[in-house]
Amino acid sequence: MKFINKLLRDEAGATAIEYGLIAALIAVAAITAMQSLGNNLSGTFNKVSTQLSSSNT
C-alpha cells in the first residue's frame, strides 16, 4: 500500500511530460514561422527573377 501511495505522489513523470508539451508547442510555432518566411522568400525571388527576365529582352 505504501508503494501505491508513493507512486501516486511522484510527479517526476508529470514534469517530463510538461517539458515535452512545451517543446512540441515551440516546434509547431517555429515550423509555422519558417513556412511563412519561406513563402515570403519565394515571392521575393520570383519577383526578382521576373524583373531580371524582362530586363534581358
Short mmCIF file of C-alpha atoms in Angstrom, two decimals:
data_model
loop_
_atom_site.label_atom_id
_atom_site.label_comp_id
_atom_site.label_asym_id
_atom_site.label_seq_id
_atom_site.Cartn_x
_atom_site.Cartn_y
_atom_site.Cartn_z
CA MET A 1 0.00 0.00 0.00
CA LYS A 2 2.89 2.40 0.73
CA PHE A 3 4.27 1.75 -2.75
CA ILE A 4 0.99 2.78 -4.41
CA ASN A 5 0.75 5.95 -2.30
CA LYS A 6 4.35 6.83 -3.13
CA LEU A 7 3.70 6.18 -6.82
CA LEU A 8 0.62 8.42 -6.82
CA ARG A 9 2.52 11.30 -5.18
CA ASP A 10 5.50 11.07 -7.53
CA GLU A 11 5.32 13.97 -10.01
CA ALA A 12 8.63 13.46 -11.81
CA GLY A 13 6.92 11.96 -14.84
CA ALA A 14 4.46 14.85 -15.00
CA THR A 15 7.35 17.31 -15.24
CA ALA A 16 8.86 15.42 -18.16
CA ILE A 17 5.51 15.41 -19.95
CA GLU A 18 5.13 19.16 -19.40
CA TYR A 19 8.58 19.81 -20.85
CA GLY A 20 7.69 17.60 -23.81
CA LEU A 21 4.49 19.57 -24.43
CA ILE A 22 6.35 22.87 -24.23
CA ALA A 23 8.96 21.62 -26.70
CA ALA A 24 6.21 20.45 -29.06
CA LEU A 25 4.49 23.85 -28.94
CA ILE A 26 7.76 25.63 -29.64
CA ALA A 27 8.40 23.30 -32.58
CA VAL A 28 4.95 23.99 -34.04
CA ALA A 29 5.48 27.75 -33.68
CA ALA A 30 8.91 27.52 -35.32
CA ILE A 31 7.58 25.46 -38.23
CA THR A 32 4.75 27.92 -38.80
CA ALA A 33 7.14 30.89 -38.75
CA MET A 34 9.57 29.17 -41.13
CA GLN A 35 6.79 28.32 -43.58
CA SER A 36 5.67 31.95 -43.62
CA LEU A 37 9.24 33.12 -44.12
CA GLY A 38 9.72 30.57 -46.90
CA ASN A 39 6.61 31.78 -48.72
CA ASN A 40 7.79 35.40 -48.45
CA LEU A 41 11.24 34.50 -49.75
CA SER A 42 9.75 32.52 -52.61
CA GLY A 43 7.65 35.50 -53.63
CA THR A 44 10.67 37.80 -53.45
CA PHE A 45 12.84 35.51 -55.59
CA ASN A 46 10.05 35.08 -58.13
CA LYS A 47 9.67 38.86 -58.38
CA VAL A 48 13.43 39.35 -58.85
CA SER A 49 13.54 36.57 -61.44
CA THR A 50 10.64 38.10 -63.38
CA GLN A 51 12.27 41.53 -63.36
CA LEU A 52 15.61 40.11 -64.48
CA SER A 53 13.96 38.17 -67.29
CA SER A 54 12.05 41.23 -68.52
CA SER A 55 15.17 43.43 -68.44
CA ASN A 56 17.12 40.95 -70.61
CA THR A 57 14.72 41.18 -73.54
#
